Short mmCIF file of the C-alpha atoms (twelve columns), coordinates in Angstrom:
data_MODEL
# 
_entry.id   MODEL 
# 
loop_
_atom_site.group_PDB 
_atom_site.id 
_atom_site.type_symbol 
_atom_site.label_atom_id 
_atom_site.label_alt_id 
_atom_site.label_comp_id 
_atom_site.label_asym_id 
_atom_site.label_seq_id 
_atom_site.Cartn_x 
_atom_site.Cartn_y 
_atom_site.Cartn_z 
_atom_site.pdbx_PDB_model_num 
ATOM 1   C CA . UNK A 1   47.527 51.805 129.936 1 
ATOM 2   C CA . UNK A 2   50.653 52.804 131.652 1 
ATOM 3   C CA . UNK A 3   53.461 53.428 129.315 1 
ATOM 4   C CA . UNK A 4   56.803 52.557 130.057 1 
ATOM 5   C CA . UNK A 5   59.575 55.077 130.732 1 
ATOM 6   C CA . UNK A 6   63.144 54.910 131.380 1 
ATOM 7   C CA . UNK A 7   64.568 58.056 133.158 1 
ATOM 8   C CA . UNK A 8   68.383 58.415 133.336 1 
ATOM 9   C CA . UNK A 9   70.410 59.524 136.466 1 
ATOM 10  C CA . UNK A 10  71.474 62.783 135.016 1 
ATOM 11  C CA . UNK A 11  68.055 63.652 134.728 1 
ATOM 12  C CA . UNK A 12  67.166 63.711 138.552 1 
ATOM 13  C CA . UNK A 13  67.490 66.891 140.067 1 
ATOM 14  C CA . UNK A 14  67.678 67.002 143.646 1 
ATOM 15  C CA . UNK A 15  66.401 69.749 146.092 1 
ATOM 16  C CA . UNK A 16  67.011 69.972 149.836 1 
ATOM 17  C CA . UNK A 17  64.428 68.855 152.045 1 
ATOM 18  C CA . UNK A 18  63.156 71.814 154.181 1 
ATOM 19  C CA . UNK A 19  62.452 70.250 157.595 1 
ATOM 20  C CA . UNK A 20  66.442 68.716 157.628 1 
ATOM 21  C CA . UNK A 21  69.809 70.446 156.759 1 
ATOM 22  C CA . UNK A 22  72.048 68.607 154.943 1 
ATOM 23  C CA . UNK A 23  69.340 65.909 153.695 1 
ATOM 24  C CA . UNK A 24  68.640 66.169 149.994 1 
ATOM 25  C CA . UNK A 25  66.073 64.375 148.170 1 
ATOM 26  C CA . UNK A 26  65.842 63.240 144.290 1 
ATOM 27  C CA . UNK A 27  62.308 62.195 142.872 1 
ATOM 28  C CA . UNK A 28  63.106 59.494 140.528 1 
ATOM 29  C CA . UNK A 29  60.210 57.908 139.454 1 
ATOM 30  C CA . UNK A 30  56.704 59.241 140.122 1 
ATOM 31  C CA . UNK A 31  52.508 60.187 139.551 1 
ATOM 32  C CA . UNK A 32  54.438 63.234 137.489 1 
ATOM 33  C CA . UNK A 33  56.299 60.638 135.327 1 
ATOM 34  C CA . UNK A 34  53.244 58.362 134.911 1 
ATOM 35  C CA . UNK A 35  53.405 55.642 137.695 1 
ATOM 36  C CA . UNK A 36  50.064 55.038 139.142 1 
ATOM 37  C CA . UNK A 37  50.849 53.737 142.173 1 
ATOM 38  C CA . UNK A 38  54.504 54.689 143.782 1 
ATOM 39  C CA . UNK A 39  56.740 57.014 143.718 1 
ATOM 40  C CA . UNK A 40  60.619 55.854 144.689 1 
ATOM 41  C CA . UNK A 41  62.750 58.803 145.540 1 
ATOM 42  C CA . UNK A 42  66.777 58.780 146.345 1 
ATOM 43  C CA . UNK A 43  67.678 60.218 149.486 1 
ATOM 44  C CA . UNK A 44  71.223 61.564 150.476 1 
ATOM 45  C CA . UNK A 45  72.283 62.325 153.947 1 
ATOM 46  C CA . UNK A 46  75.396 64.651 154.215 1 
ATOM 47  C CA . UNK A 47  78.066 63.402 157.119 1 
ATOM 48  C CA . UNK A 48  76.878 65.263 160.572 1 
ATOM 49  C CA . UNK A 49  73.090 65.675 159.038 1 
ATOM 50  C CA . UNK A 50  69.963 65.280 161.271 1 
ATOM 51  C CA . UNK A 51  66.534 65.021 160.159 1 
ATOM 52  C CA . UNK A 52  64.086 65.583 163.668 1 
ATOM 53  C CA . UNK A 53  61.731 63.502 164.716 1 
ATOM 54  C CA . UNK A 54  58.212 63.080 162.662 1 
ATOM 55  C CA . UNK A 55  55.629 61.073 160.863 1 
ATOM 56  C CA . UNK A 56  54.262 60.714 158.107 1 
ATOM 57  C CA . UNK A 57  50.475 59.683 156.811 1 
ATOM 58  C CA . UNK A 58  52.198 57.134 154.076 1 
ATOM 59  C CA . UNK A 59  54.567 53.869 154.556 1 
ATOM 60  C CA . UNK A 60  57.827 54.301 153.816 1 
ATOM 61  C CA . UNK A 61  59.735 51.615 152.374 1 
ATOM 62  C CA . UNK A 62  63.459 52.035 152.418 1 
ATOM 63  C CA . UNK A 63  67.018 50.579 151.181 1 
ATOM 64  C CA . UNK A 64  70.120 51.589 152.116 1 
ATOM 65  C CA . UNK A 65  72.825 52.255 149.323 1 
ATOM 66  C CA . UNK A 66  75.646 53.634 150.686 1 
ATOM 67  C CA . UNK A 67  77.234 54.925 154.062 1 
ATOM 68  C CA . UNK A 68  76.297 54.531 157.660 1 
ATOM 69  C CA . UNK A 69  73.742 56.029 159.854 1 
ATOM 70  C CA . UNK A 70  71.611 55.747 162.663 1 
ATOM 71  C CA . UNK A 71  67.554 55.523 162.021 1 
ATOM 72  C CA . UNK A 72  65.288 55.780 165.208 1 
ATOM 73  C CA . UNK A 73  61.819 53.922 164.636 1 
ATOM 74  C CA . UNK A 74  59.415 54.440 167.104 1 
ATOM 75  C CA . UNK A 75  61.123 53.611 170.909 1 
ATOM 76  C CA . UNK A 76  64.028 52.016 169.312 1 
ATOM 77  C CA . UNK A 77  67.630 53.035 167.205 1 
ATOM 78  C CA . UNK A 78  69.317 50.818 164.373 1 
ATOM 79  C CA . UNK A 79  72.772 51.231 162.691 1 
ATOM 80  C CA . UNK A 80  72.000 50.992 159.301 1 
ATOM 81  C CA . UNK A 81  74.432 50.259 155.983 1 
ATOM 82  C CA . UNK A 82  74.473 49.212 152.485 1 
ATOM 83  C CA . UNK A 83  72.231 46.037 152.135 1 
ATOM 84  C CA . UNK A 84  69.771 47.154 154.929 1 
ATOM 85  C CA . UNK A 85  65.859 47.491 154.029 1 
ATOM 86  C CA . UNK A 86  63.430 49.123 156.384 1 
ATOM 87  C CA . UNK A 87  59.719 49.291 156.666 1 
ATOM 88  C CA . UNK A 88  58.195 52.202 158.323 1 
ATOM 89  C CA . UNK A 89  54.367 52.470 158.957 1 
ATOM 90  C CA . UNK A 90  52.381 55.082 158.074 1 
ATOM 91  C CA . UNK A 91  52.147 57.238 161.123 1 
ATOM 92  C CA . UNK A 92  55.028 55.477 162.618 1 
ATOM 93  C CA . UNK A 93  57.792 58.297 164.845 1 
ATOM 94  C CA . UNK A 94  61.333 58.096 163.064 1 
ATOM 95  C CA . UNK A 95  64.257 60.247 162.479 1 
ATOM 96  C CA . UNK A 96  67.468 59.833 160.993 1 
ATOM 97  C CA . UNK A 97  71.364 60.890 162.312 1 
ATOM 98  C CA . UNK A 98  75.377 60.292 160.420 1 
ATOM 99  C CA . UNK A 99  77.442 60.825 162.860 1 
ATOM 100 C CA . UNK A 100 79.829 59.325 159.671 1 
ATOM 101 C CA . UNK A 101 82.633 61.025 157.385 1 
ATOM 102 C CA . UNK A 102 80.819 59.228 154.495 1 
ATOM 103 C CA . UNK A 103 76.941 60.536 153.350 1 
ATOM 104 C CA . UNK A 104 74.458 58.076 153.473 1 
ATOM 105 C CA . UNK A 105 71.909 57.262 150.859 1 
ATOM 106 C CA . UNK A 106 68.876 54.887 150.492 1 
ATOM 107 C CA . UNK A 107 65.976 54.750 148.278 1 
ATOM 108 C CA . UNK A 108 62.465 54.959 149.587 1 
ATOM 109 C CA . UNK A 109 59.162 54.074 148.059 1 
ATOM 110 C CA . UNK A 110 55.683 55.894 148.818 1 
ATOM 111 C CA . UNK A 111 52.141 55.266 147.495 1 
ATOM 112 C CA . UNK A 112 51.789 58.498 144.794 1 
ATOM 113 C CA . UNK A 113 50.006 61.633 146.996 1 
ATOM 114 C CA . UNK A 114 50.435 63.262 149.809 1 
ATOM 115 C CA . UNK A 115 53.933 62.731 151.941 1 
ATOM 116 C CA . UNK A 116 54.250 65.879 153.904 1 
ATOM 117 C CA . UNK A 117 56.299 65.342 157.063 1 
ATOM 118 C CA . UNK A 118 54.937 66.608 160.387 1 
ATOM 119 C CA . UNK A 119 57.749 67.458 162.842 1 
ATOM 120 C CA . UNK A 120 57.258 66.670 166.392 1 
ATOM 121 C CA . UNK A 121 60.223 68.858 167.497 1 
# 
């Protein structure tokens, strides 16, 4: 049985995600903390950031907390804020832009494993 766990926020430490400059990422809940199925992590996007085109071999499911920022999905680009959800299929093209003062963050949810991104650029 899965026990319960309650993890504070000034326990997360965040790292900054190789394939993207200014993008940092926070594992907040995961297979390392005893969930058996997902892992939710907390993204942050730094004003002027880019992360390049790529895929993934996992869904994504994302919500936006704070800021403004452009996602592209596939052939098309949303504006995305605070309030905003976003599914994105395994092996689905995507990137992410702020072209804001503010950083951007959202929380996104992944089956436990393997989510290495492959660039396409």
């Amino acid at each position: 049985m899965t026990e319960p766990l309650l993890r504070r926020g000034d326990e997360i430490e965040y790292e900054t995600v190789a394939a993207a400059a200014g993008l940092e990422k926070g594992v907040l809940i995961a297979d390392d903390h005893g969930a058996p199925n997902f892992a939710i992590r907390r993204f942050v996007l730094e004003p002027d950031a880019e992360v390049p085109k790529h895929t993934n071999d996992v869904e994504h499911e994302q919500y936006v907390l704070a800021g403004e920022y452009t996602v592209g999905l596939e052939d098309e680009e949303y504006e995305v804020e605070a309030g905003d959800s976003l599914l994105i299929p395994a092996g689905a093209v995507h990137w992410y832009r702020n072209d804001g003062d503010d950083p951007g963050a959202f929380i996104c949810a992944v089956p436990n494993g393997d989510d290495e991104i492959d660039l396409l650029e």
